[in-house]
PDB file of C-alpha atoms and ligand atoms in Angstrom:
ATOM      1  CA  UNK A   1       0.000   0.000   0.000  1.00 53.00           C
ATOM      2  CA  UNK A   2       1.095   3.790  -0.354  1.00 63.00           C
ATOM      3  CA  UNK A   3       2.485   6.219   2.255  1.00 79.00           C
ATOM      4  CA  UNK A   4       0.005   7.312   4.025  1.00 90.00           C
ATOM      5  CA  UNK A   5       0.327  10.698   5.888  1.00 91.00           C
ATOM      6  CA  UNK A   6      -0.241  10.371   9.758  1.00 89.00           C
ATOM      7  CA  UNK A   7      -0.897  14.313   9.491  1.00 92.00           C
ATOM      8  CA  UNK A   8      -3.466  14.389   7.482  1.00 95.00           C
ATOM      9  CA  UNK A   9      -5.239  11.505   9.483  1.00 92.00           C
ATOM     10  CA  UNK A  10      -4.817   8.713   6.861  1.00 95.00           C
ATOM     11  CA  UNK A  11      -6.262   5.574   8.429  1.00 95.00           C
ATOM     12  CA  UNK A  12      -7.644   3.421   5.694  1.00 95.00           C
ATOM     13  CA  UNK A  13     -10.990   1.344   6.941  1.00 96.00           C
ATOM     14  CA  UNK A  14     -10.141  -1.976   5.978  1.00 92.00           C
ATOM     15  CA  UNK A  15     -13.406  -3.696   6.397  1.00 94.00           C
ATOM     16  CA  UNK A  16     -15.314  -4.461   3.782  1.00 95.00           C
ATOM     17  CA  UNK A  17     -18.823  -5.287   6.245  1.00 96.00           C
ATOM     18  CA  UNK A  18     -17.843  -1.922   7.901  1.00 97.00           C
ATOM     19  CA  UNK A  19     -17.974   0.151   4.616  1.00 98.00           C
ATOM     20  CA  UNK A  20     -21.140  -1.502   3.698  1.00 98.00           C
ATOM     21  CA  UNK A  21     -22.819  -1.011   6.728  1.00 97.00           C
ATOM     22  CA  UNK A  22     -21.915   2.837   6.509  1.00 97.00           C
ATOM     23  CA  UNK A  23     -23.585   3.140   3.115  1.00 97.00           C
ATOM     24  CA  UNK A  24     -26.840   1.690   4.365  1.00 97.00           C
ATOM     25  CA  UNK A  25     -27.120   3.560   7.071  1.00 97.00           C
ATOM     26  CA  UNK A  26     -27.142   6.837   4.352  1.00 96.00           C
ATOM     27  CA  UNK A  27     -30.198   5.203   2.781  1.00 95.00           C
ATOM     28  CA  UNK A  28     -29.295   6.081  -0.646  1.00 95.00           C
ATOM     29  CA  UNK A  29     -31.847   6.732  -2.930  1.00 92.00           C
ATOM     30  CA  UNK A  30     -31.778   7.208  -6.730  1.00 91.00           C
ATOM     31  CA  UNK A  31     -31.921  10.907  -7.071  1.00 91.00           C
ATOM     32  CA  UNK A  32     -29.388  11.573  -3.924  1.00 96.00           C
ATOM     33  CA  UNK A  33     -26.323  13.780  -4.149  1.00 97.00           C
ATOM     34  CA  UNK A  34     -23.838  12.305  -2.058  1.00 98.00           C
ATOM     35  CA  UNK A  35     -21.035  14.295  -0.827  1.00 98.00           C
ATOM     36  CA  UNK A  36     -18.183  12.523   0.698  1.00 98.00           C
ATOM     37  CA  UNK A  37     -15.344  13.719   3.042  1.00 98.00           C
ATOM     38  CA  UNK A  38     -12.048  12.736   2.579  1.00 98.00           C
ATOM     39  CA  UNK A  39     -12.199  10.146  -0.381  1.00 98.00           C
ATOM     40  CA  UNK A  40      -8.315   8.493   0.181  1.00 97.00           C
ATOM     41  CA  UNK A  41      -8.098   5.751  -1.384  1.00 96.00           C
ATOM     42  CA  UNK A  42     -11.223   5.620  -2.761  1.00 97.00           C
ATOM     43  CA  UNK A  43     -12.999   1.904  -0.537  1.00 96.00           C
ATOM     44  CA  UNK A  44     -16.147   4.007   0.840  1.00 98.00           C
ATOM     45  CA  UNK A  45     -16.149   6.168  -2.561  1.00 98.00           C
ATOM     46  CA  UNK A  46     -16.299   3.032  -4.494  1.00 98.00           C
ATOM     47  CA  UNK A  47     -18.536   1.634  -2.115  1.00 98.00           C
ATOM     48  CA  UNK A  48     -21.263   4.232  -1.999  1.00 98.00           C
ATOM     49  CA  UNK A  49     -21.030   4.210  -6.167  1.00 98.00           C
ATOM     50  CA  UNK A  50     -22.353   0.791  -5.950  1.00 97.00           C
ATOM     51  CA  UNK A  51     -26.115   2.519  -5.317  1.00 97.00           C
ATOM     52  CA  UNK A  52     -28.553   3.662  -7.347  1.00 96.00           C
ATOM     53  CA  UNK A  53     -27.103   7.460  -6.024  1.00 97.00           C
ATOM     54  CA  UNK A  54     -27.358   9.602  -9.094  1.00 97.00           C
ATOM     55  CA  UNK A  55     -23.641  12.020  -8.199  1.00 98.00           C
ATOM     56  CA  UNK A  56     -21.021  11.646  -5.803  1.00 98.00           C
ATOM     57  CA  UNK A  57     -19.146  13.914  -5.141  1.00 98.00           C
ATOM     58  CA  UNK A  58     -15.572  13.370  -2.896  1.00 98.00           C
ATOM     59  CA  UNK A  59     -13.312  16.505  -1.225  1.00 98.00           C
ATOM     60  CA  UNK A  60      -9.719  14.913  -0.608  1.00 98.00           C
ATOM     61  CA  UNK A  61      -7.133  17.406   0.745  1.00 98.00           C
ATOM     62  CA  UNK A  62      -4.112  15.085  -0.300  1.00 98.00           C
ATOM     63  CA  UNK A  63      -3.104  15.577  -4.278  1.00 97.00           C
ATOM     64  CA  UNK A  64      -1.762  12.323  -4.391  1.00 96.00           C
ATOM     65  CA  UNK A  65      -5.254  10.578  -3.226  1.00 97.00           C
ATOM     66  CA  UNK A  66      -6.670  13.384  -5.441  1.00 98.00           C
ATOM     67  CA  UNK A  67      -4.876  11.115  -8.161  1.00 97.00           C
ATOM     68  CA  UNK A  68      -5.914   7.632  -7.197  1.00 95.00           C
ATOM     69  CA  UNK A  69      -9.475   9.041  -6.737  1.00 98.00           C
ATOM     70  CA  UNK A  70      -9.550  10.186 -10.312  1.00 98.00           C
ATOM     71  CA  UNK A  71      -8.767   6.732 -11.421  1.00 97.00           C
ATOM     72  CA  UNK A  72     -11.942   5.198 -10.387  1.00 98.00           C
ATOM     73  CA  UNK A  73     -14.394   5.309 -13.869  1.00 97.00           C
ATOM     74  CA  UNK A  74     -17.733   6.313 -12.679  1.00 98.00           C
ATOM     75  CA  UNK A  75     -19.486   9.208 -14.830  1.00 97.00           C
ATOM     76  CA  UNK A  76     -21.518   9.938 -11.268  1.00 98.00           C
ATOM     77  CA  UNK A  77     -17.850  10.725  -9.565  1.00 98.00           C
ATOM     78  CA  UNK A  78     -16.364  14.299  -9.644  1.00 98.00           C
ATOM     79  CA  UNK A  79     -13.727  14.486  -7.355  1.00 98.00           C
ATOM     80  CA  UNK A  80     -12.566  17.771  -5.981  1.00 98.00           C
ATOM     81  CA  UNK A  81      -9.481  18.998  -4.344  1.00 98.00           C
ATOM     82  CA  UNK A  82     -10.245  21.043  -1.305  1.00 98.00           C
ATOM     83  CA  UNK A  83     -10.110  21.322   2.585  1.00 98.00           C
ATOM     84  CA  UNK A  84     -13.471  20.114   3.757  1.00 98.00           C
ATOM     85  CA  UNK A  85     -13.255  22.269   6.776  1.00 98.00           C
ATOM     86  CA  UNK A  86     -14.028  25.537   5.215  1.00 98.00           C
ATOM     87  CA  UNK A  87     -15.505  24.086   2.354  1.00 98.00           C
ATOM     88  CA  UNK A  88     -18.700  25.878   0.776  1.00 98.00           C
ATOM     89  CA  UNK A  89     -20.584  22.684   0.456  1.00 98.00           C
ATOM     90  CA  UNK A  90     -23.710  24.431  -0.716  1.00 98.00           C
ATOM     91  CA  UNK A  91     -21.857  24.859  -4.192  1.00 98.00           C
ATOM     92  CA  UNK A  92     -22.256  21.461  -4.716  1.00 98.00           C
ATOM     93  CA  UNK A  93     -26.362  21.300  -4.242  1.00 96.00           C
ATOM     94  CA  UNK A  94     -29.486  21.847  -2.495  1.00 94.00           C
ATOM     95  CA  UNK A  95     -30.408  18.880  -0.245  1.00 95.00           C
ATOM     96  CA  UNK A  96     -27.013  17.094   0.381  1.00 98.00           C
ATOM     97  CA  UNK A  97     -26.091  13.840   1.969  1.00 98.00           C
ATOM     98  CA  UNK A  98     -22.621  13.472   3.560  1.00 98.00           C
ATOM     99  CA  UNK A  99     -20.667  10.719   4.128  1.00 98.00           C
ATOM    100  CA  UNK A 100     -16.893  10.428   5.469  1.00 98.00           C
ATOM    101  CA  UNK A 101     -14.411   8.314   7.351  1.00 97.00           C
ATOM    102  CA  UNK A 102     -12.938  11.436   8.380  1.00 98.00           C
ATOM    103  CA  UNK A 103      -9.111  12.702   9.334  1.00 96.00           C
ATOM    104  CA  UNK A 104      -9.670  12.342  13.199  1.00 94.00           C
ATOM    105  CA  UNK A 105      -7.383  15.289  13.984  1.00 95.00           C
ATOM    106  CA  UNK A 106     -10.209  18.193  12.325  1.00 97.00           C
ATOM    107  CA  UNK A 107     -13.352  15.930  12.773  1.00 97.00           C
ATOM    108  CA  UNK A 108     -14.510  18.736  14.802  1.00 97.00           C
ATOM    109  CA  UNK A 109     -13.858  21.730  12.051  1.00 98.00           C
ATOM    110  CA  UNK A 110     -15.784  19.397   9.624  1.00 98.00           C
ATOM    111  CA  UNK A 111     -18.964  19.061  11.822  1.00 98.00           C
ATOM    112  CA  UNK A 112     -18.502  22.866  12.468  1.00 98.00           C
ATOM    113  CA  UNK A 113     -18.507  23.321   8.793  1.00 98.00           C
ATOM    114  CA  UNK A 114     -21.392  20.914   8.322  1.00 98.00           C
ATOM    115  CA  UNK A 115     -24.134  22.615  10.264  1.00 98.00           C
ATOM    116  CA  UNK A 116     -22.597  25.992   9.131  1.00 98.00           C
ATOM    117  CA  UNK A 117     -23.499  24.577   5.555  1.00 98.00           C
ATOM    118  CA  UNK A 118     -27.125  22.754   7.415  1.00 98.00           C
ATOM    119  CA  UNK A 119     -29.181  24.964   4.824  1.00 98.00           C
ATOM    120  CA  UNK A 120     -27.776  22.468   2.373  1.00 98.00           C
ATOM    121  CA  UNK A 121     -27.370  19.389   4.139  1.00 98.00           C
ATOM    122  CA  UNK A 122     -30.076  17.008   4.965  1.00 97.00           C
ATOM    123  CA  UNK A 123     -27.961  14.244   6.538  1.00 98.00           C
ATOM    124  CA  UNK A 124     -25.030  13.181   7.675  1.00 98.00           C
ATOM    125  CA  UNK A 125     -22.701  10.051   8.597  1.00 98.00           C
ATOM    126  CA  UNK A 126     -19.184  10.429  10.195  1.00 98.00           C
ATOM    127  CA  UNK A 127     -16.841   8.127  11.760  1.00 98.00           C
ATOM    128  CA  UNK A 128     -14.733  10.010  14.079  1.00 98.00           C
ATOM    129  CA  UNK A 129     -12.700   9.405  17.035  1.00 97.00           C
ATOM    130  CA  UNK A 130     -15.442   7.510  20.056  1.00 98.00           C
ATOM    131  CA  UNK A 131     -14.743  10.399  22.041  1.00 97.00           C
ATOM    132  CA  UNK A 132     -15.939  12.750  19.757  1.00 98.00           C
ATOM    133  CA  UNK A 133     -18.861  10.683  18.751  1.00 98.00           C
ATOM    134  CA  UNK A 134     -19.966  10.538  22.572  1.00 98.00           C
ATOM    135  CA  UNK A 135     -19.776  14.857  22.450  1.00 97.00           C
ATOM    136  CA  UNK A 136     -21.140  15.353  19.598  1.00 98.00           C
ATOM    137  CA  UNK A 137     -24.594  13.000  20.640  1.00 98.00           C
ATOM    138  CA  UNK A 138     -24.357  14.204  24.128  1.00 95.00           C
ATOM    139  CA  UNK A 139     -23.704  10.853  25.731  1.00 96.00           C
ATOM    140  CA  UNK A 140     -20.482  11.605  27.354  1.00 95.00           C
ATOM    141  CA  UNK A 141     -20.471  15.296  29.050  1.00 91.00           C
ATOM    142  CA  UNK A 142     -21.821  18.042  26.876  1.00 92.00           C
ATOM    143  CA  UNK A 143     -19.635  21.086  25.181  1.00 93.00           C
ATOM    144  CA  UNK A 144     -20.766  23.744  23.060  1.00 96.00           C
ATOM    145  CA  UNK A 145     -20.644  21.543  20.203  1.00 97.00           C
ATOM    146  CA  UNK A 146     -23.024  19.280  21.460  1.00 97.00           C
ATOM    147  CA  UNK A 147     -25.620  22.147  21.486  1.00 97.00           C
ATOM    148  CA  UNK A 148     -24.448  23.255  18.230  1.00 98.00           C
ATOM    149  CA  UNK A 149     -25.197  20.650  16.536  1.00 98.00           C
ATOM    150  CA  UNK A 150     -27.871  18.882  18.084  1.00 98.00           C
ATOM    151  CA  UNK A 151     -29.734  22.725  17.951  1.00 97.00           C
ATOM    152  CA  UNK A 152     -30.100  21.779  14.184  1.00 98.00           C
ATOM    153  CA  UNK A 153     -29.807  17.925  13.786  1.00 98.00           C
ATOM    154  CA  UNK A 154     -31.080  15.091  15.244  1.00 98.00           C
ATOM    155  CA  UNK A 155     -28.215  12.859  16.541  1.00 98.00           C
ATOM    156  CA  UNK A 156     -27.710   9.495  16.951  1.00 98.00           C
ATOM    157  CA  UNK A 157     -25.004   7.073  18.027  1.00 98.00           C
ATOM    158  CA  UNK A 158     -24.877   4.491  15.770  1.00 98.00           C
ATOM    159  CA  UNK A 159     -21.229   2.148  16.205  1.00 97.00           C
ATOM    160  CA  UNK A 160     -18.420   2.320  17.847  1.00 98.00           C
ATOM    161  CA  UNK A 161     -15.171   0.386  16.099  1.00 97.00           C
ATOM    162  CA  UNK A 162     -11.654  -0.648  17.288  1.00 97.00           C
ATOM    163  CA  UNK A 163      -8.848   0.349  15.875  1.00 97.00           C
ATOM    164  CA  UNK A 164      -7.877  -2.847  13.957  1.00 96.00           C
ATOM    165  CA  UNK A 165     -10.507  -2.081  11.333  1.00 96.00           C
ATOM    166  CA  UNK A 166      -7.879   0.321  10.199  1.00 96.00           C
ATOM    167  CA  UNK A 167      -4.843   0.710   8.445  1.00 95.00           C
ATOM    168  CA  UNK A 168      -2.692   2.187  10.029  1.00 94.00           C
ATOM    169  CA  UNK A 169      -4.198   1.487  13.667  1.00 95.00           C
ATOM    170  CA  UNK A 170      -5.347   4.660  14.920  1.00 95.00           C
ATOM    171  CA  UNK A 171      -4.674   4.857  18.861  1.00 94.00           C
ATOM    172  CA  UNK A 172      -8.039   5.361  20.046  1.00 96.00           C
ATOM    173  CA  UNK A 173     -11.612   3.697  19.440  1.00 98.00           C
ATOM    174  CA  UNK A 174     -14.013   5.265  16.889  1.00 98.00           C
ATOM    175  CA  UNK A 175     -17.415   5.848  16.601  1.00 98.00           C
ATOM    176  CA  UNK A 176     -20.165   6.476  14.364  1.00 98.00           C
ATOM    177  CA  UNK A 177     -22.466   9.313  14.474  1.00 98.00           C
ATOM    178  CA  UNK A 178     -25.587  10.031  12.280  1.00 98.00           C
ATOM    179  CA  UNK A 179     -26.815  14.045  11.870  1.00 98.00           C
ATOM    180  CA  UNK A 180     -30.080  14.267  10.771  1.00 98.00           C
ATOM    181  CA  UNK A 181     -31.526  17.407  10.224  1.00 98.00           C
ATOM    182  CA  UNK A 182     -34.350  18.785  12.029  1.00 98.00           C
ATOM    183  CA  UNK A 183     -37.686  19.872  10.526  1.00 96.00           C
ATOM    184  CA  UNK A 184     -38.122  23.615  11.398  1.00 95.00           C
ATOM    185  CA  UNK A 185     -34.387  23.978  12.752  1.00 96.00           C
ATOM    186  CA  UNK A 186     -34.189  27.537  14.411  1.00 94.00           C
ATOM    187  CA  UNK A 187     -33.367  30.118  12.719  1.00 95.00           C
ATOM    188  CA  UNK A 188     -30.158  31.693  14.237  1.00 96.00           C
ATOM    189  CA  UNK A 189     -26.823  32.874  13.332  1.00 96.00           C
ATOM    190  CA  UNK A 190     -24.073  30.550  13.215  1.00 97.00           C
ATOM    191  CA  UNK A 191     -21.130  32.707  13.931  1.00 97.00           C
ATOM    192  CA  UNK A 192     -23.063  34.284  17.328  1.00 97.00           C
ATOM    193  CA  UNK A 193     -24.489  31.584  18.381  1.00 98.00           C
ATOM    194  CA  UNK A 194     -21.037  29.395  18.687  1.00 97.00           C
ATOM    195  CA  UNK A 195     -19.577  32.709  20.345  1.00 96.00           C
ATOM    196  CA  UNK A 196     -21.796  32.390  22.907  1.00 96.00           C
ATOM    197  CA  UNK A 197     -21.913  28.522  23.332  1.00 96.00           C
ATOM    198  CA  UNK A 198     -18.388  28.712  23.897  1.00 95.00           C
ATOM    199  CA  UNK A 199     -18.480  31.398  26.644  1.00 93.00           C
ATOM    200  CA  UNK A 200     -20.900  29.421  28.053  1.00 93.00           C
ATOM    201  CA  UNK A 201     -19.295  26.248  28.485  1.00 92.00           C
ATOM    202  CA  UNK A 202     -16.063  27.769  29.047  1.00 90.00           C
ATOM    203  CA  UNK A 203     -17.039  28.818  32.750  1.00 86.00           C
ATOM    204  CA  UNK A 204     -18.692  25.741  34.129  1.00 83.00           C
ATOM    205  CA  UNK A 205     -17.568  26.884  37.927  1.00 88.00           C
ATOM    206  CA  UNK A 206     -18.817  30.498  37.419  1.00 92.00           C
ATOM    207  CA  UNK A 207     -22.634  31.386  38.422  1.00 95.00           C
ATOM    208  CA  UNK A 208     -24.699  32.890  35.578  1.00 96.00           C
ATOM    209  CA  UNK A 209     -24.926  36.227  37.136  1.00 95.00           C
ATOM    210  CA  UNK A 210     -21.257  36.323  36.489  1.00 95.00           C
ATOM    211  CA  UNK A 211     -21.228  35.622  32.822  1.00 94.00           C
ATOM    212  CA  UNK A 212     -24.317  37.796  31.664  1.00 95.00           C
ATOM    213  CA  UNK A 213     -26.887  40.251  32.957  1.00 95.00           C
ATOM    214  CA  UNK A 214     -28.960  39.500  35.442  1.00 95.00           C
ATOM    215  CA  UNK A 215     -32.152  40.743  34.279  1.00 96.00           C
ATOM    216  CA  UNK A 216     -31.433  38.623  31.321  1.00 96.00           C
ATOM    217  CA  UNK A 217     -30.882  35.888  33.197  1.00 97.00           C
ATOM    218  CA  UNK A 218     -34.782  36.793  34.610  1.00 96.00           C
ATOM    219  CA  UNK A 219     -36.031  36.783  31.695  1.00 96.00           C
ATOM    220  CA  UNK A 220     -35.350  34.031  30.072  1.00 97.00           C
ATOM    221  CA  UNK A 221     -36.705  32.647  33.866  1.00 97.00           C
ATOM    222  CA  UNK A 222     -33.408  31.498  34.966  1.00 97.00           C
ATOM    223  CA  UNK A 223     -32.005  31.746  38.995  1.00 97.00           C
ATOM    224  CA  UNK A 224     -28.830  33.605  38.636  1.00 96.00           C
ATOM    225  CA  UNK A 225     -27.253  31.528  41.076  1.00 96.00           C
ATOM    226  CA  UNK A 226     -27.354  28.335  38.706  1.00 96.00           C
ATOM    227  CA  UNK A 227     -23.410  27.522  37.278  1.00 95.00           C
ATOM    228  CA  UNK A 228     -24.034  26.798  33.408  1.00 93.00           C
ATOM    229  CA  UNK A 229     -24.006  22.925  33.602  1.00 91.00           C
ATOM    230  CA  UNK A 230     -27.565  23.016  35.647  1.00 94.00           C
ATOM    231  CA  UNK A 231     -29.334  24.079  32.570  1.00 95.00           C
ATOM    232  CA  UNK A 232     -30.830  22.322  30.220  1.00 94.00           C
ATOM    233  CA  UNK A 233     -30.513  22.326  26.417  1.00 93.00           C
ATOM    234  CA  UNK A 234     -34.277  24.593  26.128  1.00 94.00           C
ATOM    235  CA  UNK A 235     -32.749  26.745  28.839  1.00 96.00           C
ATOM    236  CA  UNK A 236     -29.709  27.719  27.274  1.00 96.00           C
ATOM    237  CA  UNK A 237     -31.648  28.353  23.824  1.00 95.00           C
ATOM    238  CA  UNK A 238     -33.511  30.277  25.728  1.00 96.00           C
ATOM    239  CA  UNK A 239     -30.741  32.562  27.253  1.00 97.00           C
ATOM    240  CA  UNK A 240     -29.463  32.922  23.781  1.00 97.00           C
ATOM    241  CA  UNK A 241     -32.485  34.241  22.443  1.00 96.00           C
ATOM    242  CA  UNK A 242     -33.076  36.514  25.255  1.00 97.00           C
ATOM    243  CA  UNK A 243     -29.778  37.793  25.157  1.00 96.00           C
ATOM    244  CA  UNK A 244     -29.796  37.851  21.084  1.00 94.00           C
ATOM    245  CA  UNK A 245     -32.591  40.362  21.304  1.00 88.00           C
TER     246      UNK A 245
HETATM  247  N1  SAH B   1     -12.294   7.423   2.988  1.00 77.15           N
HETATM  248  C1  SAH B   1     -11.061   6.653   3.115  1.00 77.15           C
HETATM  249  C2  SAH B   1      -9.929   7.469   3.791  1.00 77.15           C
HETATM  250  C3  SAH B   1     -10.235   8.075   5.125  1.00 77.15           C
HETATM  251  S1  SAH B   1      -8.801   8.768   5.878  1.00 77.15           S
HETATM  252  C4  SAH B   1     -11.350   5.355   3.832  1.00 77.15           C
HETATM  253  O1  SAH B   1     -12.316   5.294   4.584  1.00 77.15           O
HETATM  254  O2  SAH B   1     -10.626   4.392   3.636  1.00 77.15           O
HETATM  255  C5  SAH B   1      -9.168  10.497   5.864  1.00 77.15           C
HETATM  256  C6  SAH B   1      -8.927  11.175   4.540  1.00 77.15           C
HETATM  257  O3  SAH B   1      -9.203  12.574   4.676  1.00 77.15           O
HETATM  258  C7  SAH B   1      -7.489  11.087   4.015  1.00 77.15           C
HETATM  259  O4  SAH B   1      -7.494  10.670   2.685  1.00 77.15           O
HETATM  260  C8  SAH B   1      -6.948  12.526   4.135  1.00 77.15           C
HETATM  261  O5  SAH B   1      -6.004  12.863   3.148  1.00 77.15           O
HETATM  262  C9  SAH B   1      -8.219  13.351   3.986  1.00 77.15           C
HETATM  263  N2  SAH B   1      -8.157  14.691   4.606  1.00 77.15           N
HETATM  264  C10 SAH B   1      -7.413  15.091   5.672  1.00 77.15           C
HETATM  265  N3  SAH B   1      -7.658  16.387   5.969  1.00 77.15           N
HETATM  266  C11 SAH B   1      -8.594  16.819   5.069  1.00 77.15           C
HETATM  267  C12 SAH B   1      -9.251  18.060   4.851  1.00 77.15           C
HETATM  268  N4  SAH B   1      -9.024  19.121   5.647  1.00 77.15           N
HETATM  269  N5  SAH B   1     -10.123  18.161   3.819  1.00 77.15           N
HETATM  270  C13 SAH B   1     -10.377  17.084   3.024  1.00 77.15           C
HETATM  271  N6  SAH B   1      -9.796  15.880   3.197  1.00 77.15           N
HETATM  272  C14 SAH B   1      -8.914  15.738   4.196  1.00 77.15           C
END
């Protein structure tokens, strides 16, 4: 096999059941635009082009995967050379699915990047490191990205899978998480509203009198004395409204 570039979070899923199993859970259908992250060496691109999906399309950093990806004859396949964290995926379509096994080390910037893009994505499948997968579905202790995405998706935790499923190993476990996007998702600004989910889960020791006004804090019907981690999910979209207004 090729070099592969620890940097750029090259781990190759081996499995053949495992890449399968990925694809159904995207429920392909005929007329689907599928966007994938991170193509490598092309095993989930070439798996997903076994559907009935009518264009794939697959963002690969690397120039020398960009090269093997281009190899693979499928009319359905364009294959793009970009960095999928600040990609604008709504160039590529309306109502986008996204698939990736992605580079572990800016998992996070590509889940930022998806719900900034949510307008144009409908659903999403990442395998990322377990730890991450347990944020991002709020199963292990909640950050602000737990609240930014599930604000606008519906999350689930589908698998998690052991490192020997890989090539190279990667040192920790990985999971599988599934974003799907929520009917009537609020309508809020991206850039203010991860401003202030970071503030607020950067203090978890201070009281909430001593991160933002207190008759804000009334309004939105909270005690002032409460330290951010007593809230839950409604309450903090509350405080952001109230505070947004
Ligand atoms: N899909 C393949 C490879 C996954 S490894 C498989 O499952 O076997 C992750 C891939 O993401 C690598 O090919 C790596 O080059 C690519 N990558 C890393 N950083 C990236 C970025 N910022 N944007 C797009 N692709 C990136």
């Amino acid at each position: 096999m090729r070099r592969l570039k620890k940097d750029l979070g090259q781990h190759i899923l081996l499995s053949k059941g495992v890449l399968k199993k990925l694809v159904e859970f995207l429920e392909v259908s005929g007329d689907d635009r599928v966007v994938e992250i991170g193509g490598g060496t092309g095993n989930l691109t070439r798996e997903i082009l076994k559907t009935d999906v009518r264009e794939v399309f697959t963002i690969e950093i690397d120039p020398s995967m960009v090269e093997e990806l281009k190899k693979i004859e499928d009319r359905r396949l364009k294959v793009i050379e970009a960095d999928a964290t600040t990609f604008d995926l709504c160039s590529l379509g309306q109502d986008l699915k996204l698939i990736g096994n992605l580079p572990y080390n800016v998992a996070s910037l590509i889940v930022e990047n998806t719900v900034r893009y949510r307008r144009c994505v409908s659903l999403a499948l990442f395998m990322v490191q377990k730890e991450v997968a347990l944020r991002i579905t709020g199963k292990s202790e909640p950050g602000w990205i737990t609240l930014f995405v599930n604000t606008f998706y519906r999350t689930e935790y589908v698998m998690s899978l052991p490192p020997k499923f890989f090539f190279p190993r990667p040192r920790v476990e990985s999971g599988v998480v599934r974003l799907v996007r929520r009917e009537g998702y609020p309508d809020i600004e991206t850039d203010r509203f991860k401003t202030f989910l970071t503030k607020f889960f950067s203090r978890r020791k201070r009281k909430l009198k001593n991160l933002f006004p207190e008759d804000s804090l009334k309004e939105a019907g909270l005690d002032p004395d409460l330290r951010p981690h007593q809230l839950s999910y409604d309450e903090i979209l509350k405080l952001y409204n109230v505070l947004e207004r």
